[in-house]
Short mmCIF file of C-alpha atoms in Angstrom, two decimals:
data_model
loop_
_atom_site.label_atom_id
_atom_site.label_comp_id
_atom_site.label_asym_id
_atom_site.label_seq_id
_atom_site.Cartn_x
_atom_site.Cartn_y
_atom_site.Cartn_z
CA MET A 273 71.99 88.15 113.29
CA PHE A 274 74.92 90.26 112.04
CA ILE A 275 75.05 88.30 108.78
CA THR A 276 71.40 89.22 108.18
CA THR A 277 72.27 92.83 108.94
CA VAL A 278 75.08 92.73 106.37
CA ILE A 279 72.84 91.21 103.70
CA VAL A 280 69.96 93.63 104.25
CA SER A 281 72.30 96.64 104.45
CA VAL A 282 74.11 95.71 101.25
CA VAL A 283 70.87 95.02 99.36
CA LEU A 284 69.49 98.40 100.42
CA ALA A 285 72.78 100.13 99.54
CA LEU A 286 72.74 98.56 96.07
CA ALA A 287 69.13 99.63 95.55
CA LEU A 288 70.07 103.18 96.55
CA VAL A 289 73.02 103.23 94.12
CA VAL A 290 70.82 101.98 91.27
CA SER A 291 68.14 104.54 92.11
CA ALA A 292 70.71 107.34 92.25
CA ALA A 293 72.18 106.30 88.90
CA MET A 294 68.73 106.29 87.30
CA LYS A 295 68.05 109.79 88.64
CA LEU A 296 71.39 111.10 87.38
CA GLN A 297 70.75 109.54 83.95
CA GLN A 298 67.23 111.02 84.00
CA ASN A 299 65.75 107.64 83.22
CA PRO A 300 62.15 108.19 82.01
CA GLN A 301 60.85 105.47 84.37
CA VAL A 302 62.17 107.55 87.28
CA VAL A 303 61.50 111.02 85.93
CA ALA A 304 57.83 110.40 85.17
CA PRO A 305 56.61 109.54 88.67
CA ILE A 306 58.92 111.93 90.52
CA HIS A 307 58.87 114.96 88.23
CA ASP A 308 55.68 114.65 86.22
CA VAL A 309 53.40 113.23 88.91
CA VAL A 310 54.83 114.39 92.25
CA GLY A 311 56.19 117.65 90.84
CA VAL A 312 59.80 117.50 92.01
CA PRO A 313 61.85 119.96 89.91
CA MET A 314 64.51 118.40 87.69
CA ARG A 315 67.23 120.48 89.40
CA TRP A 316 66.58 118.48 92.61
CA PHE A 317 67.34 115.12 91.01
CA ALA A 318 71.09 115.49 91.58
CA VAL A 319 70.43 116.33 95.23
CA LEU A 320 68.17 113.30 95.65
CA ALA A 321 70.81 111.12 94.01
CA ALA A 322 73.50 112.54 96.30
CA LEU A 323 71.35 111.76 99.35
CA GLU A 324 70.88 108.19 98.13
CA LEU A 325 74.60 107.75 97.49
CA ALA A 326 75.43 109.16 100.92
CA GLY A 327 72.93 106.77 102.48
CA ALA A 328 74.42 103.82 100.60
CA ALA A 329 77.95 104.73 101.67
CA GLY A 330 76.85 105.23 105.26
CA LEU A 331 75.11 101.86 105.36
CA VAL A 332 78.17 100.02 104.05
CA ILE A 333 80.74 101.88 106.15
CA GLY A 334 78.34 101.55 109.06
CA LEU A 335 78.84 97.81 109.02
CA TRP A 336 82.24 98.53 110.59
CA TRP A 337 81.21 101.57 112.63
CA ALA A 338 77.75 101.02 114.06
CA PRO A 339 76.87 104.66 114.88
CA LEU A 340 77.31 105.62 111.22
CA GLY A 341 75.24 102.65 110.06
CA ILE A 342 72.43 103.58 112.43
CA ALA A 343 72.56 107.24 111.41
CA ALA A 344 72.55 106.30 107.72
CA ALA A 345 69.60 103.96 108.21
CA ILE A 346 67.69 106.74 110.00
CA GLY A 347 68.46 109.07 107.11
CA VAL A 348 67.30 106.53 104.52
CA VAL A 349 64.09 105.89 106.48
CA ALA A 350 63.47 109.66 106.56
CA TYR A 351 64.20 109.93 102.82
CA PHE A 352 61.62 107.29 101.94
CA VAL A 353 59.05 108.58 104.44
CA GLY A 354 59.40 111.89 102.59
CA ALA A 355 58.89 110.10 99.28
CA VAL A 356 55.73 108.40 100.55
CA ILE A 357 54.40 111.72 101.87
CA ALA A 358 55.20 113.43 98.55
CA HIS A 359 53.16 110.84 96.65
CA LEU A 360 50.26 110.98 99.09
CA ARG A 361 50.28 114.79 99.00
CA VAL A 362 49.36 114.70 95.30
CA HIS A 363 46.94 111.77 95.83
CA ASP A 364 49.19 109.41 93.85
CA THR A 365 48.06 106.21 95.51
CA LYS A 366 49.39 104.13 92.60
CA GLY A 367 52.87 105.68 92.73
CA VAL A 368 53.18 105.44 96.51
CA ALA A 369 53.93 101.74 96.09
CA GLY A 370 57.35 102.64 94.64
CA PRO A 371 58.91 104.01 97.84
CA ILE A 372 57.07 101.62 100.21
CA GLY A 373 59.37 98.66 99.46
CA PRO A 374 62.61 100.55 100.06
CA LEU A 375 61.06 102.16 103.15
CA LEU A 376 60.30 98.75 104.64
CA LEU A 377 63.82 97.56 103.77
CA ALA A 378 65.27 100.70 105.38
CA ILE A 379 63.23 100.12 108.55
CA ALA A 380 64.45 96.52 108.67
CA THR A 381 68.02 97.74 108.21
CA LEU A 382 67.62 100.25 111.03
CA VAL A 383 66.18 97.64 113.40
CA LEU A 384 68.84 95.07 112.56
CA ARG A 385 71.76 97.52 112.75
CA SER A 386 70.50 98.87 116.07
CA ALA A 387 70.16 95.35 117.43
CA THR A 388 73.70 94.37 116.40
CA ALA A 389 75.46 97.56 117.47
#
Protein backbone atom coordinates (compact mmCIF):
# COMPACT_ATOMS: atom_id res chain seq x y z
CA MET A 1 0.00 0.00 0.00
CA PHE A 2 2.94 2.36 0.61
CA ILE A 3 3.94 2.19 -3.07
CA THR A 4 0.45 3.40 -3.99
CA THR A 5 0.83 6.18 -1.42
CA VAL A 6 4.12 7.24 -3.02
CA ILE A 7 2.65 7.25 -6.53
CA VAL A 8 -0.48 9.20 -5.57
CA SER A 9 1.51 11.68 -3.45
CA VAL A 10 4.04 12.33 -6.20
CA VAL A 11 1.35 12.73 -8.88
CA LEU A 12 -0.50 15.24 -6.69
CA ALA A 13 2.74 17.06 -5.87
CA LEU A 14 3.58 17.35 -9.57
CA ALA A 15 0.10 18.65 -10.34
CA LEU A 16 0.51 21.26 -7.59
CA VAL A 17 3.89 22.38 -8.97
CA VAL A 18 2.48 22.71 -12.49
CA SER A 19 -0.53 24.63 -11.18
CA ALA A 20 1.71 26.95 -9.15
CA ALA A 21 3.95 27.60 -12.15
CA MET A 22 0.94 28.46 -14.31
CA LYS A 23 -0.30 30.90 -11.67
CA LEU A 24 3.11 32.55 -11.36
CA GLN A 25 3.36 32.84 -15.16
CA GLN A 26 -0.20 34.23 -15.23
CA ASN A 27 -1.18 31.68 -17.84
CA PRO A 28 -4.47 32.86 -19.43
CA GLN A 29 -6.02 29.38 -19.00
CA VAL A 30 -5.54 29.77 -15.24
CA VAL A 31 -6.19 33.49 -14.91
CA ALA A 32 -9.54 33.42 -16.69
CA PRO A 33 -11.41 31.03 -14.40
CA ILE A 34 -9.77 32.17 -11.17
CA HIS A 35 -9.57 35.93 -11.70
CA ASP A 36 -12.21 36.72 -14.29
CA VAL A 37 -14.90 34.25 -13.18
CA VAL A 38 -14.32 33.63 -9.47
CA GLY A 39 -12.97 37.12 -8.82
CA VAL A 40 -9.69 36.32 -7.06
CA PRO A 41 -7.45 39.42 -7.22
CA MET A 42 -4.26 39.02 -9.24
CA ARG A 43 -2.16 39.95 -6.18
CA TRP A 44 -3.31 36.69 -4.54
CA PHE A 45 -1.94 34.47 -7.31
CA ALA A 46 1.55 34.41 -5.79
CA VAL A 47 0.04 33.42 -2.43
CA LEU A 48 -2.00 30.64 -4.03
CA ALA A 49 1.11 29.42 -5.85
CA ALA A 50 3.12 29.48 -2.61
CA LEU A 51 0.43 27.41 -0.88
CA GLU A 52 0.53 24.88 -3.70
CA LEU A 53 4.32 24.67 -3.60
CA ALA A 54 4.27 24.25 0.18
CA GLY A 55 1.70 21.48 -0.20
CA ALA A 56 3.80 19.75 -2.85
CA ALA A 57 6.93 19.93 -0.70
CA GLY A 58 5.04 18.68 2.35
CA LEU A 59 3.61 15.74 0.43
CA VAL A 60 7.02 14.65 -0.85
CA ILE A 61 8.92 15.20 2.41
CA GLY A 62 5.98 13.59 4.18
CA LEU A 63 6.78 10.31 2.49
CA TRP A 64 9.69 10.08 4.96
CA TRP A 65 8.00 11.81 7.89
CA ALA A 66 4.36 10.75 8.06
CA PRO A 67 3.03 13.59 10.26
CA LEU A 68 4.17 16.16 7.71
CA GLY A 69 2.66 14.17 4.84
CA ILE A 70 -0.67 13.94 6.65
CA ALA A 71 -0.63 17.64 7.54
CA ALA A 72 0.24 18.58 3.95
CA ALA A 73 -2.54 16.38 2.59
CA ILE A 74 -5.02 18.02 4.99
CA GLY A 75 -3.84 21.43 3.80
CA VAL A 76 -4.19 20.47 0.13
CA VAL A 77 -7.69 19.08 0.75
CA ALA A 78 -8.62 22.36 2.46
CA TYR A 79 -7.13 24.37 -0.43
CA PHE A 80 -9.23 22.56 -3.01
CA VAL A 81 -12.37 22.57 -0.86
CA GLY A 82 -11.91 26.35 -0.80
CA ALA A 83 -11.54 26.38 -4.58
CA VAL A 84 -14.75 24.38 -5.02
CA ILE A 85 -16.60 26.70 -2.64
CA ALA A 86 -15.25 29.76 -4.48
CA HIS A 87 -16.60 28.46 -7.79
CA LEU A 88 -19.96 27.52 -6.31
CA ARG A 89 -20.24 30.90 -4.58
CA VAL A 90 -20.34 32.62 -7.98
CA HIS A 91 -22.55 29.86 -9.48
CA ASP A 92 -19.74 28.67 -11.76
CA THR A 93 -20.93 25.10 -12.11
CA LYS A 94 -18.84 24.63 -15.26
CA GLY A 95 -15.61 25.81 -13.62
CA VAL A 96 -16.10 23.79 -10.45
CA ALA A 97 -14.98 20.72 -12.38
CA GLY A 98 -11.41 22.10 -12.40
CA PRO A 99 -10.71 21.72 -8.67
CA ILE A 100 -12.81 18.55 -8.20
CA GLY A 101 -10.16 16.24 -9.71
CA PRO A 102 -7.29 17.51 -7.57
CA LEU A 103 -9.60 17.50 -4.53
CA LEU A 104 -10.38 13.81 -5.04
CA LEU A 105 -6.67 13.07 -5.54
CA ALA A 106 -5.87 15.01 -2.35
CA ILE A 107 -8.49 13.05 -0.40
CA ALA A 108 -7.03 9.79 -1.72
CA THR A 109 -3.56 10.97 -0.71
CA LEU A 110 -4.77 11.84 2.78
CA VAL A 111 -6.47 8.46 3.24
CA LEU A 112 -3.48 6.52 1.92
CA ARG A 113 -0.89 8.50 3.91
CA SER A 114 -2.94 8.13 7.08
CA ALA A 115 -3.28 4.40 6.50
CA THR A 116 0.47 3.92 5.98
CA ALA A 117 1.69 6.16 8.80
